[in-house]
Short mmCIF file of N, CA and C in Angstrom, two decimals:
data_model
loop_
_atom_site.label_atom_id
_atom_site.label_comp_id
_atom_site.label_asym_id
_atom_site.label_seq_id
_atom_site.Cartn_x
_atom_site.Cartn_y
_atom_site.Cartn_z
N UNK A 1 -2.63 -5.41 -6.67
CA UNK A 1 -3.12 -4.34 -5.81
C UNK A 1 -4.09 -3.47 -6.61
N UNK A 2 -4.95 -2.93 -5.92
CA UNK A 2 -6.14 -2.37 -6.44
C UNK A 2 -6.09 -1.11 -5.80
N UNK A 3 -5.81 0.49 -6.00
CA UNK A 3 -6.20 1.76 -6.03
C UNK A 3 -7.34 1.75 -4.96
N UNK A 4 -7.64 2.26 -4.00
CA UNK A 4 -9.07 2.60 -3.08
C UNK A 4 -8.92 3.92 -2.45
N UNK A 5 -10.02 4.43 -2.51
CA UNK A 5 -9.83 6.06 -2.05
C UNK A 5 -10.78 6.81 -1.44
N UNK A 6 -10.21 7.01 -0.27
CA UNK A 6 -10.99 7.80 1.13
C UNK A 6 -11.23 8.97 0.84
N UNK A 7 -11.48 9.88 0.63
CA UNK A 7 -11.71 11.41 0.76
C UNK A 7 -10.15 12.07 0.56
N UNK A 8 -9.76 11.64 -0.58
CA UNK A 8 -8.85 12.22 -1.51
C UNK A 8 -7.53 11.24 -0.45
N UNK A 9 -7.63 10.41 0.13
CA UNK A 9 -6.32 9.85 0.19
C UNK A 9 -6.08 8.23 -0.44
N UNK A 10 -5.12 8.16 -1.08
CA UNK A 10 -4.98 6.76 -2.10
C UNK A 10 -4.53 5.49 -1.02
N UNK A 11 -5.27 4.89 -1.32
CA UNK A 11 -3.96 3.46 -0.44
C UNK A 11 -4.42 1.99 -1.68
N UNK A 12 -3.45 1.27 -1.36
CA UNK A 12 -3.31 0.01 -2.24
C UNK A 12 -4.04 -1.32 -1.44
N UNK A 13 -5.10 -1.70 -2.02
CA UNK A 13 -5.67 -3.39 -1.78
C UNK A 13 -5.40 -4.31 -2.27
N UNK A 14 -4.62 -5.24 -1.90
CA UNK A 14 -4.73 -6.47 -2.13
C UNK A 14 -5.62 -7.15 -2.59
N UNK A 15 -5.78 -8.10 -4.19
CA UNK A 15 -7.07 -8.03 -4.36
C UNK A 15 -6.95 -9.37 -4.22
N UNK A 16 -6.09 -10.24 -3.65
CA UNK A 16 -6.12 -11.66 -3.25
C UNK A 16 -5.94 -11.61 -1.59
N UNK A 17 -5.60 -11.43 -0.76
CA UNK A 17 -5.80 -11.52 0.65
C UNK A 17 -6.92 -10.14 1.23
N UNK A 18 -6.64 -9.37 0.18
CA UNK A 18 -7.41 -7.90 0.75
C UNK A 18 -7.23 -7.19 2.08
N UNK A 19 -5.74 -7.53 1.93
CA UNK A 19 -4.79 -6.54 2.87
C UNK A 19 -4.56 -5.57 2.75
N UNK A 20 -4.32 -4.47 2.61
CA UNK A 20 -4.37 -3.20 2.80
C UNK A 20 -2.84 -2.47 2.85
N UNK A 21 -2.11 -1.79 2.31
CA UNK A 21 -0.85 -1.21 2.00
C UNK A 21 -1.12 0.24 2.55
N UNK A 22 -0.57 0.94 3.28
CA UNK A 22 -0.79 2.61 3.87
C UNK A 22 0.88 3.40 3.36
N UNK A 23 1.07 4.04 2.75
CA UNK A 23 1.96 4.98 2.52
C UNK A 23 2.47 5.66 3.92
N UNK A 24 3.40 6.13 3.91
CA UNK A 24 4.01 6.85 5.22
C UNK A 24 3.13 7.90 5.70
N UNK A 25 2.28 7.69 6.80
CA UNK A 25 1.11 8.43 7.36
C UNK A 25 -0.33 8.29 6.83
N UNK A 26 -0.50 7.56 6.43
CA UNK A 26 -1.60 7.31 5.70
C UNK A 26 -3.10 7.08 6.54
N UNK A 27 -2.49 5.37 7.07
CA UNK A 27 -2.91 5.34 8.35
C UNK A 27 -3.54 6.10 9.38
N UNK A 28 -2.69 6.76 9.52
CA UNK A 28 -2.54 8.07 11.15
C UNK A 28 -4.11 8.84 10.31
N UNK A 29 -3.47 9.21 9.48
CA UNK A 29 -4.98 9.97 8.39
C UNK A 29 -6.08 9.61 8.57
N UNK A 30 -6.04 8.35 7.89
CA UNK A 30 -7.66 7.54 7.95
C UNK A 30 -8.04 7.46 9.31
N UNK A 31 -7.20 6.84 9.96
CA UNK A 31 -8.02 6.53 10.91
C UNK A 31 -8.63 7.90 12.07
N UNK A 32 -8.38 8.86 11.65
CA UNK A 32 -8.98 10.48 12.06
C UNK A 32 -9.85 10.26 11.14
N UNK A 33 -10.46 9.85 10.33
CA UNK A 33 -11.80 10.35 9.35
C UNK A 33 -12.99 9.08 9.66
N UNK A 34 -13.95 9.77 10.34
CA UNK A 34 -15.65 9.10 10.14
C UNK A 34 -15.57 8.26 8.94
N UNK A 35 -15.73 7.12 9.30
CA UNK A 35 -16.13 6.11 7.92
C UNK A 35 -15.09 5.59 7.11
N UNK A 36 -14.04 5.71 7.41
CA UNK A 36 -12.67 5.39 6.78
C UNK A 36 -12.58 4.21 6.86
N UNK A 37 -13.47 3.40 7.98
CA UNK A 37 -13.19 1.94 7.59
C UNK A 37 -13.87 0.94 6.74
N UNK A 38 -14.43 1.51 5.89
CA UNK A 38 -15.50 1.09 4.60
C UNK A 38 -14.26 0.50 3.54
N UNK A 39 -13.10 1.16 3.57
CA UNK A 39 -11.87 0.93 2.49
C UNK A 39 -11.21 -0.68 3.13
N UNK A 40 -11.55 -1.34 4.33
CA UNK A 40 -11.66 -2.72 5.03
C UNK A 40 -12.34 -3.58 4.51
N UNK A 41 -12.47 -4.09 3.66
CA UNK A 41 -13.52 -4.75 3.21
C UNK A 41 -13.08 -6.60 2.99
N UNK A 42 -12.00 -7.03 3.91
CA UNK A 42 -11.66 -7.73 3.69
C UNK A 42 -11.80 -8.76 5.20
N UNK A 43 -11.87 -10.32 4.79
CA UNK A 43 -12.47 -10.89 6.00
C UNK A 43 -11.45 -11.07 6.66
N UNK A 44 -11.84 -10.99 8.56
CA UNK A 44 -11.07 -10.83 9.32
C UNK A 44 -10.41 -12.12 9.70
N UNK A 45 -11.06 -12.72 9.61
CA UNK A 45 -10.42 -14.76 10.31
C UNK A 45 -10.24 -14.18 8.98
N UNK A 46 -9.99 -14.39 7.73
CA UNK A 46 -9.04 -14.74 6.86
C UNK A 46 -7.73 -14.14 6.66
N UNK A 47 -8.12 -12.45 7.65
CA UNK A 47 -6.70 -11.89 7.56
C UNK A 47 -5.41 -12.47 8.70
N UNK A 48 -6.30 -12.96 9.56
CA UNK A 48 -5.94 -13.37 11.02
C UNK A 48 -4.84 -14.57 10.76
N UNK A 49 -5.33 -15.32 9.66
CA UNK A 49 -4.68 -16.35 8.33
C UNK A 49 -2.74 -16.26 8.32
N UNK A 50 -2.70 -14.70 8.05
CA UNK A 50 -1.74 -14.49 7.17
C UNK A 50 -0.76 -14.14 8.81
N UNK A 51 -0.73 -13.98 10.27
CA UNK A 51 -0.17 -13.36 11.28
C UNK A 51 0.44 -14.33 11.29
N UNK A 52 0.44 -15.56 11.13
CA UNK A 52 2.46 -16.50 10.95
C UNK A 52 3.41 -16.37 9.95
N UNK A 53 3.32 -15.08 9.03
CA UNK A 53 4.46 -15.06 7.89
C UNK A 53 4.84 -14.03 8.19
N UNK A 54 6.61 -15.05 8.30
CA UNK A 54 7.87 -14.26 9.16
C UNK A 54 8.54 -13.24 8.18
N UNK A 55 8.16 -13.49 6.71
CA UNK A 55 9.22 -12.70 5.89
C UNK A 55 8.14 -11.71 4.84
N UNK A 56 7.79 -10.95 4.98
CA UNK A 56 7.40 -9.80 4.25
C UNK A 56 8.25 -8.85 3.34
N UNK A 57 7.48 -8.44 1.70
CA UNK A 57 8.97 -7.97 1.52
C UNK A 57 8.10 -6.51 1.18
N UNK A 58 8.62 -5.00 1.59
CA UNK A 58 7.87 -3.62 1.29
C UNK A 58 7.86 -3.92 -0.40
N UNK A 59 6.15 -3.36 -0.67
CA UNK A 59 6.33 -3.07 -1.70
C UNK A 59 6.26 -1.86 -2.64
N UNK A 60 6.93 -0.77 -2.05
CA UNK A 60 7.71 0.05 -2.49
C UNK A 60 9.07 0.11 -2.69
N UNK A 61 9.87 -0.33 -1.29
CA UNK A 61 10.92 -0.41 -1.32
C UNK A 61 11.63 -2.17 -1.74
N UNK A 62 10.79 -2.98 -1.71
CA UNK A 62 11.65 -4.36 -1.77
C UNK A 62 12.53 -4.56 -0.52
N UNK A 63 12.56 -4.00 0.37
CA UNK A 63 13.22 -4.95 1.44
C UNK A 63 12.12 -5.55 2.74
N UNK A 64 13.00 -5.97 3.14
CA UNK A 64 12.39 -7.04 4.25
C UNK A 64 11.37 -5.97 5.34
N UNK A 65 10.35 -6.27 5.58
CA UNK A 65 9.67 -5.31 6.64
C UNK A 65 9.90 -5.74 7.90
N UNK A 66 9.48 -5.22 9.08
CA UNK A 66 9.05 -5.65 10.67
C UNK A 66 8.58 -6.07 10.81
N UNK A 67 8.03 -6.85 11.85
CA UNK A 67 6.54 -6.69 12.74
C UNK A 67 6.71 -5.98 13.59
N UNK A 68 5.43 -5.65 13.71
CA UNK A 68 5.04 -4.85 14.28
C UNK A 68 3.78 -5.27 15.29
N UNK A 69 3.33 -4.40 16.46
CA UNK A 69 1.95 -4.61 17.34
C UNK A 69 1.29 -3.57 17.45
N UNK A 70 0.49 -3.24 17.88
CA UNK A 70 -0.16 -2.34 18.18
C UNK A 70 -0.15 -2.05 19.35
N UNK A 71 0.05 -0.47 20.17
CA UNK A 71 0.37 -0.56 21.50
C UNK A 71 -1.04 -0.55 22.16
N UNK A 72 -1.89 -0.23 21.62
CA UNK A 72 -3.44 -0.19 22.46
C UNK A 72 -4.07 -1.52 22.21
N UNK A 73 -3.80 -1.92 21.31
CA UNK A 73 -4.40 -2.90 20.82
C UNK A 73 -3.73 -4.14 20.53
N UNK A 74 -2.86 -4.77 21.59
CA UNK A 74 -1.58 -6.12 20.63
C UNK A 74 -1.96 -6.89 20.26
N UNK A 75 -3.16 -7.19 19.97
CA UNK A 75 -3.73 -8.21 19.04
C UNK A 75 -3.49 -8.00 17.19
N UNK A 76 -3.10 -6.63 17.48
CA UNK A 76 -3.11 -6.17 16.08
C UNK A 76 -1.46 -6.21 15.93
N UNK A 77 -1.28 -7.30 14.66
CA UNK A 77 0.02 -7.41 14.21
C UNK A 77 -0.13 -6.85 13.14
N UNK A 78 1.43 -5.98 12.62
CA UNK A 78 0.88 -5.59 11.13
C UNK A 78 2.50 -5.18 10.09
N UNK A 79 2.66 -5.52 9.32
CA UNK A 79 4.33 -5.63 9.22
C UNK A 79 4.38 -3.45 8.43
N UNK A 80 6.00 -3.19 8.93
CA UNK A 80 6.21 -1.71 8.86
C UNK A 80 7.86 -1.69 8.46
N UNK A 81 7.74 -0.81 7.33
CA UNK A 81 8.90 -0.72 6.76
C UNK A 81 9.48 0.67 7.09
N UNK A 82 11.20 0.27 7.38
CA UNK A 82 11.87 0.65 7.69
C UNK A 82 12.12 1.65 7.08
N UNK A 83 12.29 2.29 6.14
CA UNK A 83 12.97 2.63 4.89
C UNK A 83 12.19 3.64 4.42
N UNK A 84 10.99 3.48 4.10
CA UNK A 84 10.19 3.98 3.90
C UNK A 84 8.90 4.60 4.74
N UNK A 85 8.45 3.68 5.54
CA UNK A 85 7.37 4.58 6.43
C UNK A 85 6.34 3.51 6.34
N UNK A 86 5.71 2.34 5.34
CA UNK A 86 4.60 2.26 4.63
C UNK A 86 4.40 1.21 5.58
N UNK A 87 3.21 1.12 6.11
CA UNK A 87 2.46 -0.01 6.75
C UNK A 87 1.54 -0.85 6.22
N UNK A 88 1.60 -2.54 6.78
CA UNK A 88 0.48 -3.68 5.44
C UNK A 88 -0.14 -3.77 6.58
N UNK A 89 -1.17 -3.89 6.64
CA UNK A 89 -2.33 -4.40 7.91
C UNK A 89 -3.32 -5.27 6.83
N UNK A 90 -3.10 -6.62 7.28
CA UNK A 90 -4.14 -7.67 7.13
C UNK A 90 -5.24 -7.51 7.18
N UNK A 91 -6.35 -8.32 6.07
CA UNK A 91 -8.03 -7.47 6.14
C UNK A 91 -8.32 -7.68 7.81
N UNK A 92 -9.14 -6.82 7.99
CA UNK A 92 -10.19 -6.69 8.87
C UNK A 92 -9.24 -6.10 10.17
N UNK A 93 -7.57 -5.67 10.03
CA UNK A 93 -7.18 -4.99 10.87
C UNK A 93 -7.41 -3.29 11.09
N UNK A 94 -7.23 -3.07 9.91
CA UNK A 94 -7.78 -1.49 10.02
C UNK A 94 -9.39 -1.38 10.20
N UNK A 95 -10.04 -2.20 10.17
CA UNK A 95 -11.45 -1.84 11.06
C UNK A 95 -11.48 -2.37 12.66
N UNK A 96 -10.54 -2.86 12.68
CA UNK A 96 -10.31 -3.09 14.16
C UNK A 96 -9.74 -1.91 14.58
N UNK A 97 -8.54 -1.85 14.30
CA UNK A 97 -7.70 -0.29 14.87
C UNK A 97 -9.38 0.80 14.69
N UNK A 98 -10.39 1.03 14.13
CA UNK A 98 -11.13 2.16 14.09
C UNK A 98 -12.09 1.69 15.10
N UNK A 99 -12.18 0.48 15.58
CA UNK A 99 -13.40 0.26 16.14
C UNK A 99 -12.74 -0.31 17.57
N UNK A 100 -12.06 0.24 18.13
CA UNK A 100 -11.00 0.18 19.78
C UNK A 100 -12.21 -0.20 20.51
N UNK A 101 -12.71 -1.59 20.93
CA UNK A 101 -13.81 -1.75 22.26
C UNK A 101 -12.88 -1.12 23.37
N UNK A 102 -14.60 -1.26 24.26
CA UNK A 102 -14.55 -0.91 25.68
C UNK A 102 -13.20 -1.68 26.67
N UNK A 103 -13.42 -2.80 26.07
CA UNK A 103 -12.11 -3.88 26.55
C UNK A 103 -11.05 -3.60 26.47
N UNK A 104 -10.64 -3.13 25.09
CA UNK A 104 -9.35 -2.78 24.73
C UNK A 104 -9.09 -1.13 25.20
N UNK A 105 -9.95 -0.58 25.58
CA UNK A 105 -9.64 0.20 25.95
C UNK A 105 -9.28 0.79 27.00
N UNK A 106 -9.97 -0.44 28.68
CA UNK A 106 -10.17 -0.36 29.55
C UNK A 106 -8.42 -1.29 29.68
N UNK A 107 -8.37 -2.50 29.05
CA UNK A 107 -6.75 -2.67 28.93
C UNK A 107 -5.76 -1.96 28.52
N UNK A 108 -6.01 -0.55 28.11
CA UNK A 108 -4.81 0.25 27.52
C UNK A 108 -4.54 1.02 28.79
N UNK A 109 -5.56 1.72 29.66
CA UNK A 109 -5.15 2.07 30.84
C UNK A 109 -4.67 1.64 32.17
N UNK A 110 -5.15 0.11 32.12
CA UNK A 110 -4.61 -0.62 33.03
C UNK A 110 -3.16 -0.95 32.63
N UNK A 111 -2.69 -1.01 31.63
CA UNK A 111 -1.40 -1.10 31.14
C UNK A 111 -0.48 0.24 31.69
N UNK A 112 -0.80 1.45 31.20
CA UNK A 112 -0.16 2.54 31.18
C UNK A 112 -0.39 3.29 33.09
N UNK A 113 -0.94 2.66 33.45
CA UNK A 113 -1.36 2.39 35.60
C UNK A 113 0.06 1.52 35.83
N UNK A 114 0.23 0.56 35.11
CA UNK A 114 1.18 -0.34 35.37
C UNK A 114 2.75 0.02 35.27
N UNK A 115 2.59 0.40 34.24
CA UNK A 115 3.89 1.08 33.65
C UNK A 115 4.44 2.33 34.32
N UNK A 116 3.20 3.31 35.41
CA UNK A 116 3.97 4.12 35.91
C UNK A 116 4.67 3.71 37.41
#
């Protein structure tokens, strides 16, 4: 893992898949800041690669993580630990989560139409 840093907030890269590690809120952070997805620098079909591995282990805490989806977006899988808070999003997911199309967005309301 490799140190990368947004406008004073730290997160950890993967410097062999170039997945991305977020501390408890980290995430929620960046993705409120213009340009935060420059710290993405990792290819997306290659992160897209890694969404069939069932066993993830936190690496802060060492235990087993989740999966997880994204509720606006369920294309976006991303494993989330229990224990701790810390979220792994596969390259090219956190520039997806910043860059929500018209599509996905026009499906988040047709969803939440549905649901009432």
């Amino acid at each position: 893992m490799e140190k990368v840093s947004f406008e004073g907030i730290d997160v950890d890269r993967c410097t062999g898949c170039r997945g991305i590690w977020f501390d408890a809120l980290e995430a929620e952070e960046l993705l409120k800041l213009p340009g935060s997805e420059q710290i993405d620098t990792g290819d997306t079909q290659r992160g897209e690669g890694w969404n069939p591995m069932q066993k993830a282990e936190c690496p802060v805490c060492h235990t087993r993580m989740i999966r997880m989806v994204d509720n606006d977006q369920p294309h976006i899988r991303y494993e989330a630990c229990k224990l701790c808070g810390g979220l792994f999003l596969d390259a090219g997911e956190f520039r997806d989560l910043k860059e929500e199309s018209l599509k996905d967005w026009l499906k988040s309301l047709f969803r939440k139409r549905k649901a009432q």
